Amino acid sequence: MTLMPEILAIPGVVTAEARVAGTAVLDLPNRTETAVGRILSWPESDAPLLNVPIQRTGTTPRPGRADEVMVTEPFAEANGFQIGDSFIANINGQARALTITGTVLSPEFIYTIGPGALMPDNEGFGIIWMSEPAVAAAYDMAGAFNALSLRLAADARPAEVLDLLDSLLEPYGGLGAYGRDRQQSDSFVSAEIDQLRGMAMVVPPIFFAISAFLVGMVMSRIVALERAQIGLLKALGYSDLEVCVHYLMLAGLIACFGILIGWGAGTWMARGMASQYAAFFDFPYLIFRVPAWVYAMSGLAALITTLLGAVRAALAAARLAPAIAMQPPAPPRFRRSVIDSVMAALRLSQSTIMVLRSIIRWPVRSGLTALGIGCAVSTVIASSFMYDALDEIMDMAFYQANRQDAMLLFNGDLPETALPDILRLPGVLQAEPQQFHAAVLRNGPREKTVSLEARHPDASLSRVIGAEGQVIVAPPGGILLAERLAGHLDLGVGDTVEVAFLTGRRETHEMIVTGLVEQYFGLGAYVDAGFMDATFRQSARMNVANLMIDEDQLDALHARLQDIPALSGLIMMTDTRTSFLETINENVVIVNGVYATIAILISVGVAYNAARIQMSERARELASLRILGFTRGEVSMILVGEIMLLALLAQPIGWLLGAWIAQAMSNSFTSDLYGIPLVLEADNFAYASLVVLGACLASVLVVRRRIDRMDLVAVMKTRE
């Protein structure tokens, strides 16, 4: 604590708060599995100055009472704790009975995961606050500290403060200072915000483009159907500008209705998403509020998009001369082609020939319809690819790279000669040693703090797996780097990287990059365990043991682990796999449902409007066929067949667009914490096609019913 005046004297430091922190194995009532707690000191004289927890229930530990603690509210709720309940904690090798006096939520632990864990486990990991004298005595830290928080002035330069702080604390074993951006909870929350920001940059423009296309297609058809009315209005004296404004106002009115619907649906979905974040992160409270500028910007974007989509049709209407507009449009020029010869040679039915000729003679209209349906297909692919990507991550991370049932974490380095003792624990079938070392990797001005992993070449429980599923072994004398880490440091195979260790002898060594490996979680760096021991000039050591366990003896193993003083933590990989899978499945189902709904709406919008306008344009033609003896089915085939054939032709377009959007989303999701691979399976494309084709068929069948109710006499009397 004598360093505090020097720390406060660092330029830019406004407030500094030191504390003692440690880990403990917990023996919780009504729980057979081993739990882990992070012990933090609570100032005896006053409340903390920084990272101030919010008191939810109860009171703080009373001065002089070493057995009283506060815990995080999610930990208490998950284990059913009430004020006054007790549990046992193995703190630095001594079992202590602790009594809960209160529950809190801390801004430091919005996303609470245990050491080495990938997912939060509020039942098996909790944060515990004890009075400062009790924690200091338990960890032999009286008058000392091992954790420090700073608040900087607004004009401070964080990099300079961190350098000065590192220089001051290095002789005392400092592990390296870092900014809030590397604090665990801040990193996860910031990564989530960045992911949402990336989606906001990729997804909305795509949907607005699709909307503009749909509006343009519908308005063009409306103008084509209202040629006579346009000509009559112009003959009565309406100007080109008035006609153009009329159709733009029609599009604007449609946009206004759509904006109101979008605001309502968007608010509802945003509230649901906020509720999910409130359940996933441990926020003390959550105020749901959509700023007014969001409604304004979204409404303005929708209005501009709609008008841009309608402007071509509106200008076309304005350019129509009255005499020309009041006449039917000139039929397309017919000229026999090779396609007609092929259709004749194939002896196709008359209905099929009419469908094909309609598509061929109106290529622009057919192409735009197919493009709209393809956009719907791409929407489903862009969302459902995430499920395949996460499945790939699960397989790579949990079943190929990390195949162990559990990981034992120790307070310090143990000799590998302790491995036989671990093998004698109840239910342990296999045990392998592993080392983790905090280190700073540097390449010129670039540097990154990572956890360096060391394992033996014959390790089978924890391995390094390449992108093609092959096992990659770090050769002695070299270092393997994750591709994203190598990108941060601008390193390639054969380059030399400076490794400054923050543990053990705290030495700095140069290592050759012998390979790059694709990795989805974190920024990994890997070396050979024997090479690491030789580098540190020590016998074979380990600080983690990977285990294969007999499930029938889990209870006995957990009971034995709670009595091991050197144990600082336990990660049950089987539980982590299950938790990760459940969380992912829940989120993916919701996201896929939303995007499938959007795709169905787009499909219905394109197919229904195309069929409905086709029906209006060709009503006289279809009625003539009925009078000539064509059955309802044959006449319906002309309408249904054309739209469904275009829908089939749209599938490859949608597949290509979906793959491109999925690639953009995959790139936007990449961060230091994780990376999302681009995985596009055949069933992904099949699912998207089935959803869209089903929606198109349902839409066209609704229009087809009008053919059955068609008044043939009234239709034939209608002027062409």
XYZ file of C-alpha atoms in Angstrom:
720
model
C 0.000 0.000 0.000
C 3.029 2.272 0.299
C 3.014 2.566 -3.508
C -0.332 4.350 -3.592
C 1.124 7.902 -3.331
C 3.426 7.164 -6.278
C 0.546 5.732 -8.297
C -1.615 8.794 -7.583
C 1.298 11.005 -8.645
C 1.303 9.565 -12.181
C 0.157 12.333 -14.562
C -3.451 11.795 -15.589
C -4.479 9.608 -12.631
C -7.447 11.083 -10.739
C -8.389 8.194 -8.451
C -6.713 4.894 -7.615
C -8.082 2.026 -5.573
C -6.147 -1.075 -4.536
C -7.606 -4.340 -3.313
C -6.802 -7.987 -2.742
C -8.284 -10.605 -5.063
C -8.087 -14.377 -5.174
C -9.968 -17.541 -6.075
C -11.492 -20.213 -3.881
C -13.128 -23.592 -4.356
C -16.651 -23.553 -2.927
C -18.654 -26.284 -1.236
C -22.252 -25.203 -1.733
C -25.287 -26.730 0.001
C -27.462 -28.959 -2.193
C -24.819 -28.976 -4.932
C -22.523 -31.910 -5.532
C -20.536 -30.263 -8.332
C -17.504 -28.189 -7.457
C -18.092 -24.433 -7.624
C -15.536 -21.638 -7.842
C -15.628 -18.138 -6.414
C -13.598 -15.006 -6.980
C -12.847 -13.356 -3.649
C -12.572 -9.552 -3.562
C -11.754 -7.300 -0.638
C -14.324 -4.764 0.571
C -12.919 -1.619 2.234
C -13.592 -1.861 5.942
C -13.953 1.858 6.515
C -16.037 2.924 3.514
C -17.584 1.815 0.209
C -15.323 1.295 -2.843
C -14.379 4.379 -4.838
C -14.420 2.662 -8.240
C -16.521 -0.126 -9.751
C -19.056 0.544 -7.000
C -21.488 -2.399 -6.653
C -25.214 -1.717 -6.363
C -26.703 -3.134 -3.185
C -29.715 -5.280 -4.010
C -30.503 -6.887 -0.659
C -29.037 -7.043 2.826
C -25.994 -5.177 4.103
C -22.226 -5.062 3.665
C -19.958 -7.262 5.840
C -19.551 -5.776 9.285
C -16.049 -4.634 10.335
C -14.151 -7.339 12.166
C -16.420 -10.158 10.946
C -14.241 -12.377 8.745
C -17.087 -14.830 8.112
C -19.510 -12.343 6.527
C -19.658 -11.888 2.756
C -21.701 -10.347 -0.026
C -22.288 -12.216 -3.287
C -23.534 -11.305 -6.729
C -27.304 -11.487 -7.061
C -27.331 -13.964 -10.015
C -25.098 -16.349 -8.030
C -27.433 -16.168 -5.030
C -30.556 -16.644 -7.154
C -29.082 -19.574 -9.104
C -28.234 -21.410 -5.869
C -31.351 -20.377 -3.949
C -29.412 -18.415 -1.324
C -31.156 -16.096 1.136
C -29.675 -13.565 3.543
C -28.164 -15.514 6.430
C -27.391 -18.678 4.440
C -23.888 -20.149 4.681
C -21.482 -22.119 2.487
C -17.902 -23.416 2.738
C -14.996 -21.848 0.833
C -11.518 -23.360 0.505
C -9.458 -20.155 0.627
C -5.732 -20.617 0.167
C -5.925 -24.166 1.542
C -8.178 -23.387 4.531
C -11.867 -24.264 4.710
C -13.975 -21.381 5.996
C -17.689 -21.105 6.677
C -19.035 -17.894 5.149
C -22.395 -16.262 5.842
C -24.205 -14.159 3.240
C -25.175 -10.715 4.498
C -26.186 -9.158 1.189
C -26.397 -9.432 -2.588
C -25.069 -6.912 -5.103
C -24.645 -6.266 -8.815
C -21.368 -4.835 -10.031
C -20.545 -2.917 -13.235
C -17.347 -4.948 -13.261
C -19.224 -8.210 -13.699
C -21.969 -7.575 -16.209
C -20.784 -10.673 -18.074
C -19.531 -13.065 -15.415
C -17.510 -16.068 -16.531
C -15.074 -18.120 -14.514
C -11.373 -18.603 -15.267
C -10.952 -20.336 -18.615
C -14.713 -20.629 -19.156
C -16.542 -19.675 -22.349
C -20.061 -19.197 -21.028
C -21.489 -17.682 -17.831
C -22.371 -20.175 -15.100
C -24.089 -18.305 -12.282
C -24.641 -21.503 -10.348
C -21.041 -22.694 -10.467
C -19.170 -19.372 -10.380
C -19.791 -16.320 -8.236
C -18.150 -13.122 -7.053
C -17.702 -12.846 -3.291
C -16.844 -9.708 -1.300
C -15.210 -10.064 2.129
C -13.862 -7.437 4.476
C -10.404 -6.276 3.450
C -8.568 -7.461 6.615
C -10.098 -10.941 6.263
C -9.099 -11.316 2.609
C -5.594 -9.929 3.214
C -5.053 -12.347 6.083
C -6.389 -15.308 4.105
C -3.996 -14.699 1.195
C -1.033 -13.437 3.274
C -1.403 -9.976 1.709
C -1.537 -7.781 4.800
C -0.489 -4.255 3.794
C -0.279 -5.293 0.130
C -2.515 -5.510 -2.932
C -2.671 -7.538 -6.134
C -5.428 -5.688 -8.019
C -5.618 -2.010 -8.877
C -8.233 0.206 -10.549
C -7.631 3.716 -11.858
C -9.781 6.579 -13.050
C -8.079 8.924 -15.483
C -8.614 12.555 -16.255
C -10.474 13.448 -19.442
C -7.286 14.794 -21.040
C -5.068 11.904 -19.901
C -3.200 9.765 -22.391
C -4.030 6.158 -21.403
C -1.030 4.624 -23.185
C 1.411 6.839 -21.290
C -0.307 6.139 -17.956
C -0.176 2.380 -18.581
C 3.538 2.526 -19.457
C 4.386 4.481 -16.315
C 2.268 2.156 -14.182
C 3.926 -0.930 -15.661
C 7.368 0.511 -14.963
C 6.371 1.247 -11.365
C 4.846 -2.190 -10.664
C 7.208 -4.415 -12.644
C 9.694 -4.922 -9.755
C 6.766 -6.121 -7.618
C 5.483 -8.703 -10.092
C 2.948 -6.619 -11.986
C 1.246 -8.606 -14.767
C 0.711 -5.617 -17.016
C -1.806 -2.813 -16.865
C -4.563 -2.580 -19.451
C -7.402 -0.278 -20.388
C -11.096 -0.803 -19.835
C -11.447 -2.111 -23.378
C -9.691 -5.300 -22.245
C -11.729 -5.701 -19.095
C -13.752 -8.881 -19.421
C -17.291 -7.522 -19.184
C -16.503 -4.420 -21.212
C -14.918 -6.561 -23.932
C -17.947 -8.813 -24.286
C -20.498 -5.997 -24.174
C -18.452 -3.886 -26.602
C -18.051 -6.849 -28.957
C -21.817 -7.359 -28.915
C -22.409 -3.680 -29.657
C -19.871 -3.800 -32.495
C -21.632 -6.855 -33.895
C -24.980 -5.077 -33.819
C -23.392 -2.032 -35.420
C -21.979 -4.258 -38.164
C -25.384 -5.785 -38.803
C -26.882 -2.295 -38.920
C -24.390 -1.386 -41.651
C -24.987 -4.538 -43.723
C -28.607 -5.680 -43.341
C -30.800 -2.507 -43.544
C -29.340 -1.252 -46.844
C -30.088 -4.645 -48.374
C -33.698 -4.555 -47.224
C -34.137 -0.959 -48.368
C -32.788 -1.924 -51.795
C -35.258 -4.808 -51.967
C -38.062 -2.436 -50.949
C -37.121 0.035 -53.685
C -37.158 -2.758 -56.229
C -40.591 -3.998 -55.113
C -42.057 -0.496 -55.234
C -40.591 0.107 -58.690
C -42.008 -3.176 -59.994
C -45.492 -2.566 -58.587
C -45.643 1.082 -59.722
C -44.532 0.140 -63.238
C -47.343 -2.400 -63.466
C -49.870 0.124 -62.123
C -48.837 2.707 -64.715
C -49.130 0.082 -67.458
C -52.659 -0.791 -66.332
C -53.739 2.859 -66.051
C -52.534 4.076 -69.457
C -56.043 5.047 -70.529
C -56.723 6.991 -67.350
C -53.396 8.800 -67.674
C -54.225 9.781 -71.245
C -57.677 10.996 -70.214
C -56.255 13.143 -67.404
C -53.743 14.719 -69.775
C -56.455 15.351 -72.342
C -58.414 17.187 -69.642
C -55.489 19.505 -69.010
C -53.419 17.891 -66.282
C -49.728 18.641 -66.732
C -46.843 16.169 -66.814
C -45.719 17.422 -63.411
C -49.129 16.820 -61.855
C -49.271 13.270 -63.214
C -45.747 12.575 -61.980
C -46.502 14.002 -58.525
C -49.719 11.963 -58.386
C -47.826 8.667 -58.670
C -45.076 9.821 -56.345
C -47.712 10.761 -53.782
C -49.296 7.328 -54.211
C -45.929 5.739 -53.481
C -45.434 8.141 -50.565
C -48.811 7.187 -49.088
C -47.873 3.522 -49.307
C -44.561 4.377 -47.634
C -46.339 6.190 -44.779
C -48.458 3.138 -44.021
C -45.354 0.962 -44.203
C -43.423 3.295 -41.924
C -46.146 3.140 -39.264
C -46.205 -0.648 -39.459
C -42.402 -0.749 -39.362
C -42.212 1.525 -36.343
C -44.647 -0.674 -34.443
C -43.004 -3.972 -35.426
C -39.515 -2.555 -34.894
C -40.338 -1.278 -31.431
C -41.830 -4.629 -30.485
C -38.791 -6.567 -31.745
C -36.363 -4.088 -30.158
C -38.081 -4.525 -26.809
C -37.820 -8.292 -27.154
C -34.122 -8.045 -28.001
C -33.517 -5.750 -25.025
C -35.215 -8.287 -22.760
C -32.890 -10.997 -24.069
C -29.837 -8.867 -23.347
C -31.163 -8.147 -19.861
C -31.426 -11.893 -19.249
C -28.016 -12.691 -20.755
C -26.026 -9.867 -19.148
C -26.245 -8.965 -15.465
C -27.332 -5.359 -15.835
C -28.599 -3.799 -12.593
C -31.445 -2.245 -14.554
C -32.375 -1.709 -18.158
C -34.202 1.329 -19.497
C -35.774 0.604 -22.858
C -35.863 3.725 -24.978
C -35.703 4.218 -28.711
C -34.396 7.724 -29.482
C -36.604 9.923 -31.627
C -33.848 10.303 -34.218
C -33.978 6.530 -34.875
C -37.654 6.761 -35.820
C -36.947 9.872 -37.872
C -33.985 8.384 -39.738
C -35.708 5.066 -40.415
C -38.847 6.805 -41.636
C -36.872 9.180 -43.844
C -34.827 6.304 -45.288
C -38.005 4.336 -46.032
C -39.660 7.346 -47.672
C -36.627 8.157 -49.830
C -36.269 4.480 -50.783
C -39.920 4.282 -51.830
C -39.762 7.472 -53.891
C -36.566 6.346 -55.606
C -38.257 3.081 -56.466
C -41.312 4.861 -57.862
C -39.616 7.713 -59.711
C -38.951 5.721 -62.899
C -42.579 4.666 -63.208
C -43.792 8.182 -62.353
C -41.586 9.727 -65.045
C -42.774 7.138 -67.547
C -46.375 8.107 -66.769
C -45.574 11.807 -67.126
C -43.951 11.281 -70.552
C -46.988 9.513 -72.041
C -48.693 11.587 -74.720
C -52.519 11.655 -74.385
C -53.182 10.094 -77.786
C -50.653 7.324 -77.228
C -51.687 6.687 -73.618
C -55.371 6.180 -74.525
C -54.441 3.437 -76.982
C -53.537 -0.084 -75.884
C -49.781 -0.647 -75.750
C -48.314 -1.984 -78.939
C -47.923 -5.750 -78.798
C -44.367 -7.029 -78.721
C -42.828 -7.746 -82.104
C -43.136 -11.449 -82.799
C -40.402 -13.244 -84.680
C -39.826 -16.970 -84.710
C -36.567 -17.944 -83.070
C -34.588 -21.036 -82.283
C -36.477 -21.304 -78.991
C -39.793 -21.578 -80.846
C -38.350 -24.354 -82.979
C -37.126 -26.167 -79.881
C -40.530 -25.874 -78.201
C -42.231 -27.219 -81.318
C -39.790 -30.120 -81.533
C -40.415 -30.994 -77.882
C -44.176 -31.071 -78.555
C -44.931 -29.000 -75.449
C -48.491 -28.323 -74.429
C -50.089 -25.073 -75.530
C -50.196 -23.820 -71.921
C -46.465 -24.459 -71.455
C -45.636 -22.692 -74.737
C -47.675 -19.646 -73.642
C -45.815 -19.526 -70.313
C -42.403 -19.689 -71.969
C -43.291 -17.116 -74.631
C -44.550 -14.677 -71.988
C -41.262 -14.905 -70.116
C -39.109 -14.614 -73.251
C -41.003 -11.698 -74.789
C -40.849 -9.613 -71.596
C -37.273 -10.256 -70.450
C -36.912 -7.125 -68.294
C -40.157 -7.731 -66.437
C -39.324 -11.413 -65.992
C -35.803 -10.621 -64.849
C -36.956 -8.103 -62.258
C -39.536 -10.540 -60.872
C -36.890 -13.254 -60.602
C -34.503 -10.806 -58.936
C -37.103 -9.871 -56.322
C -37.763 -13.511 -55.470
C -34.006 -14.123 -55.410
C -33.640 -11.371 -52.814
C -36.087 -13.254 -50.600
C -33.996 -16.417 -50.945
C -30.841 -14.489 -50.055
C -32.481 -13.177 -46.879
C -33.056 -16.690 -45.558
C -29.562 -17.850 -46.501
C -27.945 -14.815 -44.861
C -29.647 -15.632 -41.563
C -29.593 -19.428 -41.508
C -25.892 -19.674 -42.381
C -25.214 -18.603 -38.799
C -26.559 -21.905 -37.491
C -24.138 -23.888 -39.670
C -21.300 -21.549 -38.681
C -21.985 -22.022 -34.980
C -22.274 -25.759 -35.505
C -18.828 -25.660 -37.106
C -17.502 -23.686 -34.135
C -19.022 -26.188 -31.702
C -17.496 -29.146 -33.518
C -14.079 -27.531 -33.856
C -13.811 -26.030 -30.382
C -15.565 -28.600 -28.209
C -15.205 -31.947 -29.969
C -11.967 -31.732 -31.945
C -9.723 -29.215 -30.173
C -10.959 -29.593 -26.575
C -12.107 -33.151 -25.998
C -11.586 -33.254 -22.241
C -14.449 -33.635 -19.760
C -12.905 -31.222 -17.241
C -9.976 -28.910 -16.625
C -8.303 -28.520 -13.234
C -6.749 -25.087 -12.679
C -4.013 -24.756 -10.035
C -2.875 -21.749 -8.028
C 0.685 -22.024 -9.324
C 2.930 -24.271 -11.358
C 3.050 -27.902 -10.212
C 5.626 -30.495 -11.253
C 4.338 -33.030 -13.762
C 5.269 -35.672 -11.216
C 1.969 -34.758 -9.524
C 0.080 -36.227 -12.477
C -0.066 -39.766 -10.978
C -1.779 -38.293 -7.909
C -4.386 -36.695 -10.175
C -4.922 -40.023 -11.938
C -5.747 -41.581 -8.569
C -8.643 -39.177 -8.012
C -12.078 -40.866 -8.144
C -13.365 -41.337 -11.677
C -10.302 -39.938 -13.502
C -9.632 -42.128 -16.544
C -6.998 -39.988 -18.253
C -5.038 -36.873 -17.303
C -2.753 -34.690 -19.401
C -0.659 -31.682 -18.316
C -0.842 -28.239 -19.902
C 0.658 -24.824 -19.252
C -0.833 -21.356 -19.650
C 1.384 -18.276 -19.408
C 0.420 -14.626 -19.713
C 2.730 -12.969 -22.232
C 3.036 -9.904 -24.420
C 3.819 -10.609 -28.073
C 5.593 -7.773 -29.865
C 6.530 -7.099 -33.458
C 8.003 -3.637 -33.707
C 5.379 -1.123 -32.516
C 2.632 -3.762 -32.555
C 1.936 -5.782 -29.440
C -0.788 -8.001 -27.991
C -1.227 -9.533 -24.552
C -2.250 -13.183 -24.853
C -2.398 -16.428 -22.930
C 0.387 -18.620 -24.303
C -0.498 -22.335 -24.247
C 2.093 -25.095 -23.946
C 1.260 -28.776 -24.439
C 3.104 -31.986 -25.313
C 3.098 -33.238 -28.926
C 1.240 -36.424 -27.981
C -1.592 -34.602 -26.169
C -4.960 -36.038 -27.197
C -7.436 -34.213 -24.921
C -6.498 -30.614 -25.767
C -5.157 -30.096 -29.282
C -4.590 -27.431 -31.909
C -6.808 -28.103 -34.928
C -6.344 -26.524 -38.349
C -9.036 -25.306 -40.718
C -9.136 -28.672 -42.516
C -9.503 -30.606 -39.269
C -5.879 -31.701 -39.070
C -3.987 -31.764 -35.775
C -1.194 -29.174 -35.718
C 1.739 -29.621 -33.354
C 3.981 -26.735 -32.390
C 7.574 -27.790 -33.155
C 10.220 -27.214 -30.483
C 11.747 -23.774 -30.841
C 8.781 -22.269 -32.663
C 5.406 -20.738 -31.938
C 2.011 -21.218 -33.582
C -0.258 -18.193 -33.869
C -3.945 -17.812 -34.590
C -4.482 -16.149 -37.959
C -6.301 -13.164 -36.456
C -3.499 -12.683 -33.899
C -0.864 -12.850 -36.643
C -2.877 -10.269 -38.563
C -2.895 -7.910 -35.576
C 0.878 -8.247 -35.227
C 1.578 -8.246 -38.991
C 3.414 -11.561 -38.737
C 3.799 -14.440 -41.164
C 5.396 -17.859 -41.135
C 9.142 -17.522 -40.672
C 8.977 -14.143 -38.922
C 10.394 -13.609 -35.453
C 8.188 -12.426 -32.599
C 9.310 -11.085 -29.248
C 7.630 -12.869 -26.309
C 7.706 -11.049 -22.963
C 6.437 -13.404 -20.232
C 4.455 -11.900 -17.369
C 4.775 -14.982 -15.157
C 7.590 -17.104 -13.764
C 10.971 -15.546 -14.420
C 9.337 -12.709 -16.415
C 11.891 -13.087 -19.174
C 11.748 -11.964 -22.785
C 12.562 -14.404 -25.605
C 12.440 -14.358 -29.372
C 10.553 -17.150 -31.132
C 10.075 -18.036 -34.786
C 6.527 -18.237 -36.123
C 6.339 -21.780 -37.501
C 2.682 -21.816 -38.488
C -0.697 -20.096 -38.507
C -3.904 -21.734 -37.394
C -7.534 -20.745 -37.923
C -9.244 -20.272 -34.569
C -12.738 -19.132 -33.632
C -12.338 -18.272 -29.937
C -9.808 -15.755 -28.690
C -6.325 -15.064 -30.020
C -4.309 -18.206 -29.393
C -0.551 -18.737 -29.284
C 0.916 -22.232 -28.851
C 4.335 -23.723 -28.092
C 5.766 -27.117 -27.215
C 5.709 -27.870 -23.465
C 9.235 -29.312 -23.471
C 10.542 -26.230 -25.258
C 8.775 -24.022 -22.709
C 10.365 -25.888 -19.772
C 13.761 -25.600 -21.408
C 13.204 -21.886 -22.023
C 12.419 -21.385 -18.325
C 15.287 -23.710 -17.332
C 13.013 -25.836 -15.153
C 11.785 -29.384 -14.813
C 8.522 -30.385 -16.474
C 5.725 -28.240 -15.018
C 1.993 -27.733 -15.419
C -0.686 -25.352 -14.143
C -3.659 -27.062 -15.791
C -4.642 -30.734 -15.956
C -7.066 -31.963 -18.616
C -9.188 -34.918 -17.535
C -11.366 -37.656 -18.955
C -13.852 -38.673 -16.281
C -16.123 -41.606 -15.531
C -19.544 -39.953 -15.201
C -20.674 -42.535 -12.659
C -18.067 -41.230 -10.192
C -18.568 -37.498 -10.710
C -20.029 -36.940 -7.253
C -17.069 -38.631 -5.572
C -14.626 -36.616 -7.683
C -16.285 -33.299 -6.805
C -16.236 -34.190 -3.114
C -12.500 -34.932 -3.316
C -11.629 -31.803 -5.320
C -13.059 -29.517 -2.642
C -10.260 -30.655 -0.293
C -7.337 -29.950 -2.653
C -5.622 -26.746 -1.452
C -3.697 -26.107 -4.692
C -6.856 -26.113 -6.795
C -7.989 -22.665 -7.916
C -10.724 -23.608 -10.341
C -12.578 -26.304 -12.205
C -14.053 -26.089 -15.700
C -16.560 -28.790 -16.576
C -16.323 -28.843 -20.364
C -19.392 -31.064 -20.644
C -21.482 -28.395 -18.906
C -19.907 -25.668 -21.046
C -20.809 -27.533 -24.225
C -24.400 -27.978 -23.105
C -24.772 -24.341 -22.001
C -23.237 -23.011 -25.211
C -25.474 -25.199 -27.377
C -28.645 -24.222 -25.519
C -27.867 -20.516 -25.699
C -26.993 -20.656 -29.387
C -30.057 -22.705 -30.310
C -32.363 -20.283 -28.515
C -30.881 -17.224 -30.216
C -30.624 -18.809 -33.662
C -34.237 -19.993 -33.613
C -35.414 -16.442 -32.907
C -33.173 -14.839 -35.545
C -34.053 -17.421 -38.196
C -37.753 -16.978 -37.428
C -37.536 -13.218 -37.933
C -35.614 -13.463 -41.203
C -37.824 -16.276 -42.521
C -40.839 -14.042 -41.862
C -39.192 -11.184 -43.750
C -38.373 -13.529 -46.643
C -41.966 -14.757 -46.777
C -43.247 -11.174 -46.854
C -40.877 -10.323 -49.711
C -41.898 -13.467 -51.613
C -45.587 -12.734 -51.127
C -45.072 -9.123 -52.180
C -43.308 -10.080 -55.407
C -45.314 -13.165 -56.369
C -48.749 -11.857 -55.425
C -48.270 -8.513 -57.156
C -46.816 -10.144 -60.255
C -49.687 -12.639 -60.434
C -52.330 -10.043 -59.643
C -51.145 -7.648 -62.342
C -50.695 -10.512 -64.789
C -54.287 -11.419 -64.086
C -55.429 -7.867 -64.811
C -53.341 -7.577 -67.982
C -54.326 -10.946 -69.412
C -57.900 -11.283 -68.166
C -59.326 -11.049 -71.720
C -56.785 -13.560 -72.993
C -57.520 -16.036 -70.204
C -61.289 -15.621 -70.689
C -60.872 -16.317 -74.418
C -59.081 -19.557 -73.610
C -61.913 -20.627 -71.326
C -64.446 -19.920 -74.095
C -62.325 -21.917 -76.579
C -62.581 -24.950 -74.313
C -59.507 -24.801 -72.102
C -60.196 -26.184 -68.628
C -59.756 -24.137 -65.464
C -56.647 -26.126 -64.662
C -55.086 -25.431 -68.058
C -55.870 -21.722 -67.835
C -54.596 -21.568 -64.264
C -51.415 -23.272 -65.403
C -50.582 -20.251 -67.558
C -50.724 -17.895 -64.589
C -49.321 -20.191 -61.890
C -46.731 -21.776 -64.166
C -45.189 -18.474 -65.229
C -44.701 -17.194 -61.680
C -43.432 -20.524 -60.339
C -41.041 -20.938 -63.275
C -39.642 -17.481 -62.532
C -39.386 -18.477 -58.870
C -37.358 -21.528 -59.851
C -35.099 -19.454 -62.088
C -34.622 -17.025 -59.178
C -33.081 -19.652 -56.910
C -29.479 -19.465 -58.259
C -29.697 -15.662 -58.097
C -30.782 -15.883 -54.463
C -28.054 -18.393 -53.655
C -25.351 -16.085 -54.997
C -26.780 -13.001 -53.270
C -27.196 -14.939 -50.005
C -23.605 -16.152 -50.091
C -22.386 -12.594 -50.654
C -24.488 -11.204 -47.779
C -23.390 -14.059 -45.486
C -19.755 -13.256 -46.288
C -20.313 -9.593 -45.400
C -22.013 -10.545 -42.126
C -19.235 -13.013 -41.257
C -16.617 -10.293 -41.746
C -18.566 -7.788 -39.646
C -18.857 -10.229 -36.709
C -15.112 -10.862 -36.357
C -13.469 -9.496 -33.197
C -10.651 -10.315 -30.770
C -13.044 -12.484 -28.751
C -14.351 -14.656 -31.541
C -14.630 -15.103 -35.274
C -17.587 -16.438 -37.261
C -16.609 -18.730 -40.160
C -18.491 -18.672 -43.445
C -20.145 -22.090 -43.603
C -22.730 -22.621 -46.340
C -24.157 -26.138 -46.447
C -26.481 -27.594 -49.087
C -29.363 -27.875 -46.613
C -29.057 -24.125 -45.985
C -29.797 -23.388 -49.645
C -32.506 -26.039 -49.765
C -34.268 -24.597 -46.707
C -34.205 -21.083 -48.184
C -35.570 -22.293 -51.513
C -38.380 -24.297 -49.915
C -39.495 -21.353 -47.760
C -39.591 -18.950 -50.702
C -41.125 -21.387 -53.197
C -43.826 -22.271 -50.683
C -44.640 -18.602 -50.107
C -44.742 -17.935 -53.862
C -47.035 -20.896 -54.512
C -49.420 -19.853 -51.744
C -49.527 -16.284 -53.111
C -50.209 -17.361 -56.687
C -52.920 -19.811 -55.635
C -54.751 -16.948 -53.922
C -54.814 -15.065 -57.227
C -55.706 -18.244 -59.151
C -59.041 -18.416 -57.329
C -60.070 -15.318 -59.276
C -59.920 -17.345 -62.484
C -62.581 -19.689 -61.118
C -64.843 -16.719 -60.303
C -64.173 -14.907 -63.587
C -67.287 -13.545 -65.404
C -66.395 -14.484 -68.977
C -69.057 -12.293 -70.615
C -68.089 -9.189 -68.606
C -64.424 -9.718 -69.330
C -64.971 -10.118 -73.075
C -66.977 -6.872 -73.173
C -64.069 -4.982 -71.618
C -62.342 -2.637 -74.085
C -58.763 -3.642 -74.913
